[in-house]
């Protein structure tokens, strides 16, 4: 591959988040400082558990949102404050594709991913090795820069790596960005099997990019359950809600999906998404990492109780929907410890 430096421009800086290095650093530091320990887990299967120390020892896999920082920045801090990069030499970043259709996954030809804080070096050897598997295509630079699901994590990644390794990016672990397309269950399993050896490596950390429910007619998703645990239906634009608040239904469905994620079962994850239709935009990257975790368990690795189990530590929404004409996006943060 060419040795020429190719930098992915931080194309959403100045709109989705500030392009000012000083302001961005201050914002990230402020949101991280808002996360106080002990952290109480909130997921359906982890509720009642507490996390005494941050970052979590071995907590090198996180799920965090990717909306504009005004909306998702504070929620993402809970994942990043939990993230253990103390042994990291490589960071995988998996995010969904919002604009470019693909049925498998895509890799970047860039040598660096730019942020207002500095440039993150890309692991070109690993991306070249992954490409040989036949499950990937190469992203053009324009496709790469159009996508926000990867970019929105770059400042946080830079911030956390600088805390651990100092301010010189040449000393940072290398980045492996992967755009995951509209993958089938079989493709997610294949990608999970491919990534499992990296997941098993204690010097590799993972960031999975996903928002949760996108609710409202503008998202073509108005699923509503009048009663807890009951059957649901799509609300028409003229529907009048007389039962419980719409935002309570949204939260129930989100937590059902979070519970499926915490279960560690890729099949259960897919079943809940199909049943509810929940618009979790990072469903496919999450499916890939869940498949990778299952692959390790099947191989007898990470046998410690709870290994690879996600625990959700934060849930927020852009607003609380009360009327059918309103909309909201949900943001959830989670962390998983992978023991070997």
Tab-separated table of C-alpha atoms in Angstrom:
chain	number	residue	atom	x	y	z
A	1	UNK	CA	0.000	0.000	0.000
A	2	UNK	CA	1.141	3.572	-0.647
A	3	UNK	CA	3.180	5.340	2.038
A	4	UNK	CA	1.690	8.707	1.073
A	5	UNK	CA	-0.077	10.423	3.963
A	6	UNK	CA	-3.837	10.595	3.449
A	7	UNK	CA	-5.773	12.399	6.184
A	8	UNK	CA	-9.519	12.022	6.571
A	9	UNK	CA	-10.831	15.531	7.148
A	10	UNK	CA	-12.970	16.078	10.284
A	11	UNK	CA	-15.821	17.146	8.021
A	12	UNK	CA	-18.437	17.509	10.757
A	13	UNK	CA	-16.308	19.782	12.947
A	14	UNK	CA	-17.844	23.216	13.124
A	15	UNK	CA	-21.375	21.864	12.768
A	16	UNK	CA	-21.937	18.657	14.743
A	17	UNK	CA	-19.289	19.664	17.266
A	18	UNK	CA	-16.929	22.586	17.741
A	19	UNK	CA	-13.867	22.927	15.520
A	20	UNK	CA	-12.036	24.802	18.276
A	21	UNK	CA	-9.324	22.648	19.845
A	22	UNK	CA	-9.475	24.470	23.170
A	23	UNK	CA	-13.268	24.473	23.367
A	24	UNK	CA	-13.565	20.838	22.290
A	25	UNK	CA	-10.982	19.690	24.818
A	26	UNK	CA	-12.757	21.660	27.542
A	27	UNK	CA	-16.156	20.189	26.639
A	28	UNK	CA	-14.888	16.614	26.642
A	29	UNK	CA	-13.098	17.137	29.945
A	30	UNK	CA	-16.249	18.633	31.461
A	31	UNK	CA	-18.495	15.764	30.363
A	32	UNK	CA	-15.997	13.172	31.591
A	33	UNK	CA	-15.768	14.932	34.956
A	34	UNK	CA	-19.551	14.719	35.312
A	35	UNK	CA	-19.295	10.904	35.503
A	36	UNK	CA	-18.968	10.130	39.186
A	37	UNK	CA	-18.155	6.790	40.778
A	38	UNK	CA	-19.499	4.440	41.852
A	39	UNK	CA	-21.458	4.017	38.626
A	40	UNK	CA	-24.801	2.253	38.894
A	41	UNK	CA	-25.603	-0.064	35.999
A	42	UNK	CA	-29.057	0.526	34.528
A	43	UNK	CA	-29.601	-2.272	32.004
A	44	UNK	CA	-32.348	-4.866	32.525
A	45	UNK	CA	-29.809	-7.601	33.291
A	46	UNK	CA	-27.166	-5.470	35.011
A	47	UNK	CA	-29.454	-3.300	37.149
A	48	UNK	CA	-28.329	-3.293	40.753
A	49	UNK	CA	-24.662	-3.794	39.887
A	50	UNK	CA	-22.236	-1.001	40.678
A	51	UNK	CA	-18.859	-0.141	39.209
A	52	UNK	CA	-16.542	1.143	41.911
A	53	UNK	CA	-13.489	2.136	39.904
A	54	UNK	CA	-13.134	3.908	36.556
A	55	UNK	CA	-11.949	2.945	34.073
A	56	UNK	CA	-13.088	-0.639	34.554
A	57	UNK	CA	-10.186	-3.071	34.621
A	58	UNK	CA	-10.431	-5.006	31.345
A	59	UNK	CA	-13.370	-2.929	30.114
A	60	UNK	CA	-11.926	-2.488	26.649
A	61	UNK	CA	-15.171	-2.740	24.641
A	62	UNK	CA	-17.732	0.074	24.708
A	63	UNK	CA	-20.943	1.088	22.962
A	64	UNK	CA	-21.529	4.846	22.721
A	65	UNK	CA	-23.737	7.241	20.691
A	66	UNK	CA	-22.747	9.374	17.717
A	67	UNK	CA	-25.162	12.300	17.433
A	68	UNK	CA	-24.151	15.949	17.583
A	69	UNK	CA	-22.266	16.583	20.802
A	70	UNK	CA	-24.940	18.919	22.129
A	71	UNK	CA	-27.197	15.865	22.241
A	72	UNK	CA	-24.992	12.823	22.796
A	73	UNK	CA	-21.705	14.178	24.147
A	74	UNK	CA	-22.662	13.853	27.838
A	75	UNK	CA	-24.057	10.327	27.401
A	76	UNK	CA	-20.973	9.133	25.520
A	77	UNK	CA	-18.768	10.267	28.399
A	78	UNK	CA	-20.144	7.444	30.553
A	79	UNK	CA	-18.822	4.851	28.129
A	80	UNK	CA	-15.470	6.553	27.636
A	81	UNK	CA	-14.910	7.088	31.366
A	82	UNK	CA	-15.409	3.295	31.756
A	83	UNK	CA	-13.103	2.385	28.840
A	84	UNK	CA	-9.811	0.674	29.669
A	85	UNK	CA	-7.069	1.459	27.133
A	86	UNK	CA	-4.155	0.932	29.526
A	87	UNK	CA	-2.788	-2.002	27.504
A	88	UNK	CA	-4.045	-0.904	24.086
A	89	UNK	CA	-1.872	-1.068	20.986
A	90	UNK	CA	-4.811	-1.052	18.555
A	91	UNK	CA	-8.342	0.447	18.649
A	92	UNK	CA	-11.122	-0.898	16.452
A	93	UNK	CA	-13.918	1.590	15.691
A	94	UNK	CA	-17.096	0.067	14.217
A	95	UNK	CA	-19.946	2.268	13.035
A	96	UNK	CA	-22.979	2.007	10.744
A	97	UNK	CA	-23.276	3.423	7.256
A	98	UNK	CA	-25.965	6.102	7.000
A	99	UNK	CA	-25.479	7.185	3.383
A	100	UNK	CA	-23.534	4.548	1.471
A	101	UNK	CA	-25.272	1.219	0.873
A	102	UNK	CA	-23.235	-1.914	1.324
A	103	UNK	CA	-24.150	-5.429	2.407
A	104	UNK	CA	-20.828	-6.242	4.055
A	105	UNK	CA	-18.340	-3.780	5.535
A	106	UNK	CA	-15.832	-1.182	4.367
A	107	UNK	CA	-12.329	-0.098	5.285
A	108	UNK	CA	-10.533	3.219	4.929
A	109	UNK	CA	-7.507	3.910	2.724
A	110	UNK	CA	-6.587	6.899	4.891
A	111	UNK	CA	-3.370	6.913	6.892
A	112	UNK	CA	-4.781	9.252	9.544
A	113	UNK	CA	-8.185	10.324	10.844
A	114	UNK	CA	-8.206	14.028	11.598
A	115	UNK	CA	-9.741	15.696	14.655
A	116	UNK	CA	-9.477	19.292	15.944
A	117	UNK	CA	-7.340	17.844	18.742
A	118	UNK	CA	-4.869	16.119	16.410
A	119	UNK	CA	-4.621	13.265	13.922
A	120	UNK	CA	-5.129	9.613	14.841
A	121	UNK	CA	-2.844	7.180	12.974
A	122	UNK	CA	-4.595	4.328	11.135
A	123	UNK	CA	-3.372	0.727	11.343
A	124	UNK	CA	-2.790	0.185	7.622
A	125	UNK	CA	-1.287	-3.272	8.117
A	126	UNK	CA	-4.395	-4.517	9.921
A	127	UNK	CA	-6.798	-2.977	7.403
A	128	UNK	CA	-4.837	-4.574	4.568
A	129	UNK	CA	-4.965	-7.932	6.339
A	130	UNK	CA	-8.710	-7.637	6.981
A	131	UNK	CA	-9.391	-6.793	3.353
A	132	UNK	CA	-8.001	-10.158	2.276
A	133	UNK	CA	-10.933	-11.897	4.008
A	134	UNK	CA	-13.329	-10.884	1.209
A	135	UNK	CA	-15.868	-9.323	3.569
A	136	UNK	CA	-14.827	-5.732	2.912
A	137	UNK	CA	-14.712	-3.055	0.251
A	138	UNK	CA	-12.615	0.100	0.309
A	139	UNK	CA	-14.331	3.389	1.128
A	140	UNK	CA	-13.619	6.346	-1.115
A	141	UNK	CA	-12.463	9.376	0.848
A	142	UNK	CA	-15.734	11.202	0.082
A	143	UNK	CA	-17.820	8.302	1.419
A	144	UNK	CA	-15.536	8.150	4.440
A	145	UNK	CA	-15.914	11.871	5.153
A	146	UNK	CA	-19.679	11.911	4.565
A	147	UNK	CA	-20.227	9.380	7.351
A	148	UNK	CA	-20.585	10.774	10.868
A	149	UNK	CA	-20.915	7.557	12.906
A	150	UNK	CA	-17.147	7.044	12.992
A	151	UNK	CA	-16.104	10.691	13.134
A	152	UNK	CA	-18.145	11.568	16.202
A	153	UNK	CA	-16.034	9.174	18.268
A	154	UNK	CA	-12.641	10.418	17.103
A	155	UNK	CA	-12.297	13.371	19.524
A	156	UNK	CA	-13.270	11.177	22.476
A	157	UNK	CA	-10.824	8.475	21.365
A	158	UNK	CA	-8.069	11.076	20.976
A	159	UNK	CA	-8.883	12.501	24.401
A	160	UNK	CA	-8.785	9.141	26.178
A	161	UNK	CA	-5.606	8.004	24.427
A	162	UNK	CA	-3.859	11.288	25.256
A	163	UNK	CA	-4.732	10.759	28.932
A	164	UNK	CA	-3.100	7.329	28.824
A	165	UNK	CA	-0.208	7.799	26.382
A	166	UNK	CA	0.571	11.524	26.449
A	167	UNK	CA	-0.117	14.193	23.840
A	168	UNK	CA	2.020	12.835	21.002
A	169	UNK	CA	-0.249	10.836	18.613
A	170	UNK	CA	2.783	8.934	17.306
A	171	UNK	CA	2.729	7.116	20.658
A	172	UNK	CA	-0.975	6.264	20.388
A	173	UNK	CA	-2.443	2.841	19.637
A	174	UNK	CA	-3.343	2.570	15.955
A	175	UNK	CA	-6.924	3.026	14.749
A	176	UNK	CA	-8.850	0.441	12.710
A	177	UNK	CA	-12.027	2.155	11.396
A	178	UNK	CA	-14.714	-0.147	9.978
A	179	UNK	CA	-17.976	0.962	8.384
A	180	UNK	CA	-20.545	-1.815	8.780
A	181	UNK	CA	-23.310	-2.019	6.186
A	182	UNK	CA	-26.771	-3.556	6.092
A	183	UNK	CA	-25.443	-6.952	7.081
A	184	UNK	CA	-27.367	-10.215	7.316
A	185	UNK	CA	-27.147	-12.379	10.425
A	186	UNK	CA	-24.773	-14.702	8.576
A	187	UNK	CA	-22.499	-11.825	7.552
A	188	UNK	CA	-22.432	-10.506	11.111
A	189	UNK	CA	-21.384	-13.955	12.301
A	190	UNK	CA	-18.681	-14.117	9.629
A	191	UNK	CA	-17.368	-10.683	10.563
A	192	UNK	CA	-17.549	-11.610	14.250
A	193	UNK	CA	-15.498	-14.747	13.617
A	194	UNK	CA	-12.932	-12.680	11.732
A	195	UNK	CA	-12.650	-10.102	14.533
A	196	UNK	CA	-12.683	-12.615	17.406
A	197	UNK	CA	-8.884	-13.102	17.480
A	198	UNK	CA	-8.438	-9.343	17.775
A	199	UNK	CA	-11.038	-9.237	20.530
A	200	UNK	CA	-9.151	-11.995	22.337
A	201	UNK	CA	-5.985	-9.889	22.261
A	202	UNK	CA	-5.769	-7.891	25.529
A	203	UNK	CA	-3.919	-5.126	23.653
A	204	UNK	CA	-6.908	-4.425	21.388
A	205	UNK	CA	-9.776	-2.117	22.407
A	206	UNK	CA	-13.112	-1.626	20.660
A	207	UNK	CA	-15.577	1.243	20.234
A	208	UNK	CA	-19.015	0.415	18.811
A	209	UNK	CA	-20.941	3.417	17.505
A	210	UNK	CA	-24.726	3.424	17.865
A	211	UNK	CA	-27.681	5.542	18.830
A	212	UNK	CA	-30.846	3.759	19.939
A	213	UNK	CA	-34.486	4.536	19.070
A	214	UNK	CA	-35.089	7.189	16.428
A	215	UNK	CA	-38.775	7.833	17.107
A	216	UNK	CA	-41.119	9.960	15.010
A	217	UNK	CA	-42.711	10.205	11.601
A	218	UNK	CA	-39.525	11.747	10.168
A	219	UNK	CA	-37.769	8.469	11.034
A	220	UNK	CA	-40.722	6.359	9.792
A	221	UNK	CA	-40.936	4.805	13.248
A	222	UNK	CA	-43.903	5.516	15.528
A	223	UNK	CA	-44.135	2.184	17.370
A	224	UNK	CA	-46.179	2.472	20.553
A	225	UNK	CA	-47.252	0.112	23.341
A	226	UNK	CA	-50.345	1.344	25.199
A	227	UNK	CA	-49.574	-0.913	28.158
A	228	UNK	CA	-46.261	-2.192	29.570
A	229	UNK	CA	-45.312	-5.501	27.994
A	230	UNK	CA	-48.328	-5.410	25.704
A	231	UNK	CA	-48.538	-5.570	21.945
A	232	UNK	CA	-47.548	-2.514	19.977
A	233	UNK	CA	-48.620	-0.702	16.862
A	234	UNK	CA	-47.455	2.089	14.602
A	235	UNK	CA	-49.254	5.339	15.345
A	236	UNK	CA	-50.740	7.335	12.496
A	237	UNK	CA	-50.095	11.067	12.266
A	238	UNK	CA	-53.643	11.756	13.507
A	239	UNK	CA	-53.595	9.258	16.387
A	240	UNK	CA	-54.579	10.483	19.851
A	241	UNK	CA	-52.734	8.826	22.708
A	242	UNK	CA	-54.933	8.317	25.749
A	243	UNK	CA	-52.913	5.680	27.558
A	244	UNK	CA	-49.384	6.079	28.922
A	245	UNK	CA	-46.988	8.696	27.557
A	246	UNK	CA	-45.269	7.901	24.279
A	247	UNK	CA	-41.838	8.458	25.814
A	248	UNK	CA	-42.545	5.721	28.378
A	249	UNK	CA	-43.221	3.276	25.540
A	250	UNK	CA	-40.041	4.369	23.758
A	251	UNK	CA	-38.003	3.758	26.909
A	252	UNK	CA	-39.541	0.307	27.398
A	253	UNK	CA	-38.625	-0.749	23.864
A	254	UNK	CA	-35.116	0.669	24.192
A	255	UNK	CA	-34.590	-1.188	27.456
A	256	UNK	CA	-35.886	-4.388	25.890
A	257	UNK	CA	-33.191	-4.023	23.237
A	258	UNK	CA	-30.579	-3.131	25.846
A	259	UNK	CA	-31.555	-6.276	27.742
A	260	UNK	CA	-31.085	-8.364	24.608
A	261	UNK	CA	-27.638	-6.821	24.161
A	262	UNK	CA	-26.749	-7.561	27.779
A	263	UNK	CA	-27.901	-11.169	27.339
A	264	UNK	CA	-24.916	-11.831	25.081
A	265	UNK	CA	-27.109	-13.689	22.589
A	266	UNK	CA	-26.772	-12.450	19.026
A	267	UNK	CA	-29.943	-14.336	18.110
A	268	UNK	CA	-31.917	-12.699	20.913
A	269	UNK	CA	-30.616	-9.300	19.810
A	270	UNK	CA	-31.862	-9.876	16.276
A	271	UNK	CA	-35.204	-11.278	17.478
A	272	UNK	CA	-35.980	-8.229	19.648
A	273	UNK	CA	-35.072	-5.846	16.844
A	274	UNK	CA	-37.355	-7.727	14.459
A	275	UNK	CA	-40.190	-7.857	16.985
A	276	UNK	CA	-40.110	-4.162	17.880
A	277	UNK	CA	-38.685	-2.709	14.678
A	278	UNK	CA	-36.584	-0.480	16.912
A	279	UNK	CA	-34.483	1.906	14.840
A	280	UNK	CA	-31.139	1.208	16.507
A	281	UNK	CA	-28.865	2.618	13.807
A	282	UNK	CA	-25.829	0.679	15.022
A	283	UNK	CA	-27.669	-2.631	15.157
A	284	UNK	CA	-25.235	-4.204	12.692
A	285	UNK	CA	-21.965	-3.127	14.380
A	286	UNK	CA	-23.447	-4.283	17.695
A	287	UNK	CA	-24.417	-7.577	16.052
A	288	UNK	CA	-20.854	-8.021	14.794
A	289	UNK	CA	-19.255	-7.498	18.209
A	290	UNK	CA	-21.832	-9.757	19.873
A	291	UNK	CA	-20.984	-12.448	17.324
A	292	UNK	CA	-17.277	-11.999	18.063
A	293	UNK	CA	-17.923	-12.411	21.786
A	294	UNK	CA	-19.977	-15.550	21.125
A	295	UNK	CA	-17.108	-16.894	19.015
A	296	UNK	CA	-14.705	-16.500	21.933
A	297	UNK	CA	-17.107	-18.189	24.320
A	298	UNK	CA	-17.562	-21.094	21.910
A	299	UNK	CA	-13.777	-21.453	21.769
A	300	UNK	CA	-13.616	-21.562	25.562
A	301	UNK	CA	-11.980	-18.157	25.892
A	302	UNK	CA	-13.162	-15.504	28.301
A	303	UNK	CA	-14.656	-18.234	30.472
A	304	UNK	CA	-14.843	-16.062	33.568
A	305	UNK	CA	-18.432	-15.516	34.645
A	306	UNK	CA	-19.860	-12.493	32.886
A	307	UNK	CA	-17.005	-12.236	30.388
A	308	UNK	CA	-17.981	-10.173	27.402
A	309	UNK	CA	-21.328	-9.198	28.904
A	310	UNK	CA	-22.299	-5.626	28.153
A	311	UNK	CA	-23.503	-3.521	31.052
A	312	UNK	CA	-25.380	-0.332	30.261
A	313	UNK	CA	-24.340	2.626	32.363
A	314	UNK	CA	-26.280	5.525	30.811
A	315	UNK	CA	-29.504	6.221	28.947
A	316	UNK	CA	-30.672	9.621	27.708
A	317	UNK	CA	-32.992	11.036	25.042
A	318	UNK	CA	-32.953	14.210	23.006
A	319	UNK	CA	-36.488	14.927	24.298
A	320	UNK	CA	-39.478	13.185	25.894
A	321	UNK	CA	-42.150	12.639	23.249
A	322	UNK	CA	-45.702	13.360	24.355
A	323	UNK	CA	-47.445	13.893	20.999
A	324	UNK	CA	-47.339	11.895	17.767
A	325	UNK	CA	-45.964	14.869	15.845
A	326	UNK	CA	-42.872	15.064	18.051
A	327	UNK	CA	-39.653	13.073	17.722
A	328	UNK	CA	-36.663	11.954	19.751
A	329	UNK	CA	-33.408	10.026	19.515
A	330	UNK	CA	-32.165	7.796	22.337
A	331	UNK	CA	-28.550	7.556	23.476
A	332	UNK	CA	-27.191	4.621	25.473
A	333	UNK	CA	-23.688	3.825	26.721
A	334	UNK	CA	-22.368	0.409	27.689
A	335	UNK	CA	-19.125	-1.371	28.556
A	336	UNK	CA	-17.993	-4.988	28.396
A	337	UNK	CA	-15.080	-6.684	30.115
A	338	UNK	CA	-13.372	-9.431	28.115
A	339	UNK	CA	-11.328	-11.745	30.321
A	340	UNK	CA	-8.920	-14.295	28.868
